[in-house]
PDB file of C-alpha atoms in Angstrom:
ATOM      1  CA  ALA A 117     -29.975 -56.694   7.852  1.00 72.00           C
ATOM      2  CA  PHE A 118     -32.921 -58.781   6.991  1.00 78.00           C
ATOM      3  CA  ILE A 119     -32.753 -60.139   3.513  1.00 82.00           C
ATOM      4  CA  THR A 120     -35.448 -61.330   1.302  1.00 86.00           C
ATOM      5  CA  ARG A 121     -34.805 -63.070  -1.813  1.00 86.00           C
ATOM      6  CA  GLU A 122     -36.395 -61.249  -4.424  1.00 87.00           C
ATOM      7  CA  ARG A 123     -37.645 -64.015  -6.737  1.00 87.00           C
ATOM      8  CA  ASP A 124     -40.353 -65.669  -4.350  1.00 87.00           C
ATOM      9  CA  GLY A 125     -39.557 -63.497  -1.284  1.00 87.00           C
ATOM     10  CA  LEU A 126     -37.969 -66.673   0.603  1.00 86.00           C
ATOM     11  CA  PHE A 127     -36.906 -64.257   4.048  1.00 86.00           C
ATOM     12  CA  VAL A 128     -33.531 -65.398   4.124  1.00 87.00           C
ATOM     13  CA  ASN A 129     -32.874 -64.497   7.849  1.00 87.00           C
ATOM     14  CA  GLU A 130     -35.597 -67.060   8.794  1.00 87.00           C
ATOM     15  CA  GLN A 131     -34.219 -70.215   6.851  1.00 89.00           C
ATOM     16  CA  LEU A 132     -31.118 -69.393   8.306  1.00 89.00           C
ATOM     17  CA  VAL A 133     -32.364 -69.558  12.297  1.00 89.00           C
ATOM     18  CA  ARG A 134     -34.580 -72.999  11.447  1.00 89.00           C
ATOM     19  CA  GLY A 135     -31.451 -74.119   9.867  1.00 88.00           C
ATOM     20  CA  GLY A 136     -30.080 -73.963  12.770  1.00 87.00           C
ATOM     21  CA  TRP A 137     -27.326 -71.627  11.240  1.00 87.00           C
ATOM     22  CA  ALA A 138     -27.563 -68.653  12.771  1.00 88.00           C
ATOM     23  CA  LYS A 139     -29.622 -66.962  16.240  1.00 86.00           C
ATOM     24  CA  ALA A 140     -32.646 -65.051  16.377  1.00 84.00           C
ATOM     25  CA  SER A 141     -32.508 -60.759  16.093  1.00 72.00           C
ATOM     26  CA  VAL A 142     -34.698 -59.351  18.372  1.00 67.00           C
ATOM     27  CA  ARG A 143     -33.438 -55.834  16.603  1.00 66.00           C
ATOM     28  CA  GLY A 144     -36.268 -55.951  14.212  1.00 58.00           C
ATOM     29  CA  ALA A 145     -39.573 -55.700  16.476  1.00 66.00           C
ATOM     30  CA  GLU A 146     -41.819 -56.612  13.203  1.00 76.00           C
ATOM     31  CA  TYR A 147     -39.689 -59.923  12.143  1.00 79.00           C
ATOM     32  CA  THR A 148     -38.994 -61.097  16.284  1.00 83.00           C
ATOM     33  CA  GLU A 149     -41.495 -63.489  16.752  1.00 85.00           C
ATOM     34  CA  ARG A 150     -41.481 -65.131  13.646  1.00 86.00           C
ATOM     35  CA  LEU A 151     -37.822 -65.424  14.551  1.00 87.00           C
ATOM     36  CA  LEU A 152     -37.576 -66.950  17.152  1.00 89.00           C
ATOM     37  CA  GLU A 153     -39.971 -68.910  16.836  1.00 90.00           C
ATOM     38  CA  GLY A 154     -37.567 -70.283  14.109  1.00 89.00           C
ATOM     39  CA  GLN A 155     -34.362 -71.011  16.609  1.00 91.00           C
ATOM     40  CA  LYS A 156     -36.753 -72.506  19.199  1.00 92.00           C
ATOM     41  CA  GLN A 157     -37.593 -75.382  16.395  1.00 92.00           C
ATOM     42  CA  ALA A 158     -33.680 -75.511  15.304  1.00 89.00           C
ATOM     43  CA  GLN A 159     -33.272 -76.278  19.314  1.00 90.00           C
ATOM     44  CA  ARG A 160     -35.987 -78.381  19.886  1.00 90.00           C
ATOM     45  CA  GLU A 161     -34.377 -80.430  16.412  1.00 88.00           C
ATOM     46  CA  LYS A 162     -30.883 -79.895  17.336  1.00 86.00           C
ATOM     47  CA  LEU A 163     -30.011 -78.454  14.037  1.00 86.00           C
ATOM     48  CA  GLY A 164     -26.864 -76.326  12.877  1.00 84.00           C
ATOM     49  CA  LEU A 165     -25.638 -74.644  16.485  1.00 85.00           C
ATOM     50  CA  TRP A 166     -28.288 -76.672  19.099  1.00 84.00           C
ATOM     51  CA  VAL A 167     -26.835 -80.049  17.433  1.00 81.00           C
ATOM     52  CA  ASP A 168     -25.805 -81.910  20.362  1.00 76.00           C
ATOM     53  CA  CYS A 169     -21.506 -82.804  19.980  1.00 71.00           C
ATOM     54  CA  SER A 170     -20.824 -84.133  22.910  1.00 67.00           C
ATOM     55  CA  VAL A 171     -22.461 -87.647  21.635  1.00 60.00           C
ATOM     56  CA  GLN A 172     -21.189 -89.539  18.067  1.00 57.00           C
ATOM     57  CA  GLN A 173     -23.167 -89.641  15.658  1.00 54.00           C
ATOM     58  CA  GLU A 174     -24.560 -91.743  12.381  1.00 54.00           C
ATOM     59  CA  VAL A 175     -23.431 -90.791   8.532  1.00 53.00           C
ATOM     60  CA  ALA A 176     -24.416 -91.836   5.736  1.00 50.00           C
ATOM     61  CA  ASP A 177     -21.899 -94.296   4.232  1.00 53.00           C
ATOM     62  CA  ASP A 178     -20.565 -92.143   1.059  1.00 52.00           C
ATOM     63  CA  ASP A 179     -18.285 -94.214  -1.407  1.00 53.00           C
ATOM     64  CA  GLN A 180     -17.026 -89.974  -2.401  1.00 54.00           C
ATOM     65  CA  PHE A 181     -15.069 -89.838   0.206  1.00 55.00           C
ATOM     66  CA  GLU A 182     -11.810 -91.451   1.143  1.00 58.00           C
ATOM     67  CA  PRO A 183      -9.529 -90.718   4.683  1.00 58.00           C
ATOM     68  CA  LEU A 184      -6.445 -88.786   4.540  1.00 60.00           C
ATOM     69  CA  ALA A 185      -3.920 -91.312   4.699  1.00 60.00           C
ATOM     70  CA  GLY A 186      -2.613 -91.902   8.007  1.00 60.00           C
ATOM     71  CA  SER A 187      -5.934 -90.884   8.905  1.00 59.00           C
ATOM     72  CA  SER A 188      -7.927 -92.836  12.463  1.00 60.00           C
ATOM     73  CA  PHE A 189     -10.845 -92.453  10.726  1.00 57.00           C
ATOM     74  CA  GLU A 190     -13.694 -94.603  10.545  1.00 61.00           C
ATOM     75  CA  TYR A 191     -16.902 -95.005   7.942  1.00 56.00           C
ATOM     76  CA  ASN A 192     -20.128 -94.298   9.564  1.00 56.00           C
ATOM     77  CA  LYS A 193     -18.577 -93.005  13.078  1.00 59.00           C
ATOM     78  CA  VAL A 194     -18.062 -89.153  13.785  1.00 53.00           C
ATOM     79  CA  THR A 195     -17.155 -88.451  17.145  1.00 54.00           C
ATOM     80  CA  ALA A 196     -17.143 -84.640  18.120  1.00 55.00           C
ATOM     81  CA  VAL A 197     -16.467 -83.298  21.414  1.00 55.00           C
ATOM     82  CA  ARG A 198     -16.729 -80.072  22.046  1.00 56.00           C
ATOM     83  CA  SER A 199     -15.027 -78.125  24.846  1.00 59.00           C
ATOM     84  CA  GLU A 200     -16.038 -74.768  26.480  1.00 63.00           C
ATOM     85  CA  PRO A 201     -13.183 -72.005  25.795  1.00 63.00           C
ATOM     86  CA  SER A 202     -11.148 -71.047  29.142  1.00 66.00           C
ATOM     87  CA  LEU A 203     -13.175 -68.226  31.214  1.00 70.00           C
ATOM     88  CA  GLU A 204      -9.316 -67.926  32.380  1.00 81.00           C
ATOM     89  CA  PRO A 205      -7.504 -64.841  31.291  1.00 85.00           C
ATOM     90  CA  PRO A 206      -4.365 -65.215  29.434  1.00 88.00           C
ATOM     91  CA  LYS A 207      -1.314 -64.684  31.419  1.00 91.00           C
ATOM     92  CA  ASN A 208      -0.600 -60.831  30.955  1.00 93.00           C
ATOM     93  CA  PRO A 209       2.408 -60.738  29.002  1.00 92.00           C
ATOM     94  CA  GLY A 210       3.484 -56.910  29.663  1.00 90.00           C
ATOM     95  CA  ASP A 211       5.241 -55.221  28.013  1.00 91.00           C
ATOM     96  CA  THR A 212       7.413 -56.761  25.940  1.00 91.00           C
ATOM     97  CA  LYS A 213       6.662 -57.042  22.546  1.00 93.00           C
ATOM     98  CA  ASN A 214       6.605 -54.144  20.088  1.00 92.00           C
ATOM     99  CA  CYS A 215       6.333 -53.458  16.539  1.00 93.00           C
ATOM    100  CA  ALA A 216       9.258 -54.830  15.253  1.00 93.00           C
ATOM    101  CA  ASP A 217       8.794 -58.179  17.046  1.00 94.00           C
ATOM    102  CA  PHE A 218       5.822 -58.669  14.649  1.00 92.00           C
ATOM    103  CA  ALA A 219       6.580 -60.861  11.065  1.00 89.00           C
ATOM    104  CA  ASP A 220       3.436 -59.006   9.686  1.00 88.00           C
ATOM    105  CA  TRP A 221       0.538 -56.577  10.714  1.00 86.00           C
ATOM    106  CA  GLU A 222      -1.834 -60.076  11.132  1.00 86.00           C
ATOM    107  CA  GLU A 223       0.362 -61.288  13.627  1.00 90.00           C
ATOM    108  CA  SER A 224       0.870 -58.238  15.694  1.00 91.00           C
ATOM    109  CA  ASN A 225      -3.428 -58.142  15.669  1.00 88.00           C
ATOM    110  CA  ARG A 226      -3.845 -61.877  16.607  1.00 88.00           C
ATOM    111  CA  PHE A 227      -1.603 -60.740  19.843  1.00 92.00           C
ATOM    112  CA  PHE A 228      -2.884 -57.160  19.866  1.00 91.00           C
ATOM    113  CA  VAL A 229      -6.852 -59.120  20.263  1.00 87.00           C
ATOM    114  CA  LYS A 230      -5.649 -61.656  22.813  1.00 88.00           C
ATOM    115  CA  TYR A 231      -4.667 -59.330  25.390  1.00 89.00           C
ATOM    116  CA  TYR A 232      -7.010 -56.641  24.682  1.00 88.00           C
ATOM    117  CA  PRO A 233     -10.300 -57.480  26.267  1.00 86.00           C
ATOM    118  CA  PHE A 234      -8.413 -58.239  29.499  1.00 87.00           C
ATOM    119  CA  TYR A 235      -5.099 -55.772  29.606  1.00 90.00           C
ATOM    120  CA  GLY A 236      -5.823 -53.143  27.273  1.00 91.00           C
ATOM    121  CA  ASP A 237      -3.124 -52.176  24.995  1.00 92.00           C
ATOM    122  CA  VAL A 238      -0.383 -53.777  27.220  1.00 91.00           C
ATOM    123  CA  ALA A 239       2.009 -53.612  24.358  1.00 93.00           C
ATOM    124  CA  LYS A 240       1.403 -50.462  23.336  1.00 93.00           C
ATOM    125  CA  LEU A 241       1.247 -51.315  19.754  1.00 93.00           C
ATOM    126  CA  ASP A 242      -1.527 -48.867  19.043  1.00 91.00           C
ATOM    127  CA  ARG A 243      -0.233 -45.655  19.970  1.00 88.00           C
ATOM    128  CA  ASP A 244      -2.693 -43.738  18.141  1.00 88.00           C
ATOM    129  CA  ASN A 245      -5.836 -45.999  19.596  1.00 86.00           C
ATOM    130  CA  ASP A 246      -7.676 -46.485  16.159  1.00 85.00           C
ATOM    131  CA  GLY A 247      -8.478 -50.401  17.130  1.00 85.00           C
ATOM    132  CA  ILE A 248      -5.460 -51.180  15.182  1.00 86.00           C
ATOM    133  CA  PRO A 249      -1.243 -52.522  15.931  1.00 90.00           C
ATOM    134  CA  CYS A 250       1.325 -51.394  13.878  1.00 90.00           C
ATOM    135  CA  PRO A 251       0.307 -50.275  10.812  1.00 87.00           C
ATOM    136  CA  GLY A 252       3.186 -49.607   9.339  1.00 87.00           C
ATOM    137  CA  LEU A 253       3.833 -52.920   9.165  1.00 87.00           C
ATOM    138  CA  PRO A 254       3.033 -55.029   5.588  1.00 84.00           C
ATOM    139  CA  HIS A 255      -0.380 -57.080   6.356  1.00 77.00           C
ATOM    140  CA  THR A 256       0.727 -60.217   5.613  1.00 71.00           C
ATOM    141  CA  SER A 257       3.152 -62.569   4.181  1.00 66.00           C
ATOM    142  CA  ASN A 258       0.527 -64.930   2.891  1.00 65.00           C
ATOM    143  CA  PRO A 259      -0.848 -63.229   0.200  1.00 62.00           C
ATOM    144  CA  GLU A 260      -3.888 -65.583   0.096  1.00 64.00           C
ATOM    145  CA  ARG A 261      -4.760 -64.979   3.455  1.00 60.00           C
ATOM    146  CA  TRP A 262      -5.274 -60.570   2.604  1.00 58.00           C
ATOM    147  CA  MET A 263      -8.146 -59.091   4.212  1.00 60.00           C
ATOM    148  CA  PRO A 264      -7.656 -54.996   4.190  1.00 60.00           C
ATOM    149  CA  LYS A 265      -6.525 -53.339   8.411  1.00 59.00           C
ATOM    150  CA  GLN A 266      -9.038 -53.446   9.932  1.00 62.00           C
ATOM    151  CA  GLN A 267      -9.701 -52.889  13.728  1.00 61.00           C
ATOM    152  CA  GLY A 268      -9.463 -55.556  15.482  1.00 56.00           C
ATOM    153  CA  LEU A 269     -11.681 -54.853  18.739  1.00 55.00           C
ATOM    154  CA  PRO A 270     -13.707 -51.406  19.987  1.00 50.00           C
ATOM    155  CA  PRO A 271     -11.303 -49.128  21.838  1.00 48.00           C
ATOM    156  CA  ARG A 272     -11.758 -49.196  25.397  1.00 47.00           C
TER     157      ARG A 272
END
């Protein structure tokens, strides 16, 4: 979707891309060039998604921030190291779980989403093949994390 703010015509998608908070979409032919140019600019300036996380970066003094007790925070120093995700698949758990092994749907969905891309529905948690494992379980044990039960992954 492409979004333009009505009051001033601001092209929100372009602003997000130029700030490094989104990648250019090449689906909308009329905006492709603008979005790709914005992405190139963000990459050159190392903004947002394009920041180099492997180096220490200086930050401004800010006496409005107090570190948590026991933390190793030092003012004016931020060290961020990005590690690449492992490309190795997790060990196949086999058909070792069933819906009764999970406290709630959220827990069963985490298991399902972790293994499905590599092994399919190895534990047969999605009996009707709709992409929703264990639909009979209560949604979550934490009401603040409630979200609709929805397909975690596209069917294979």
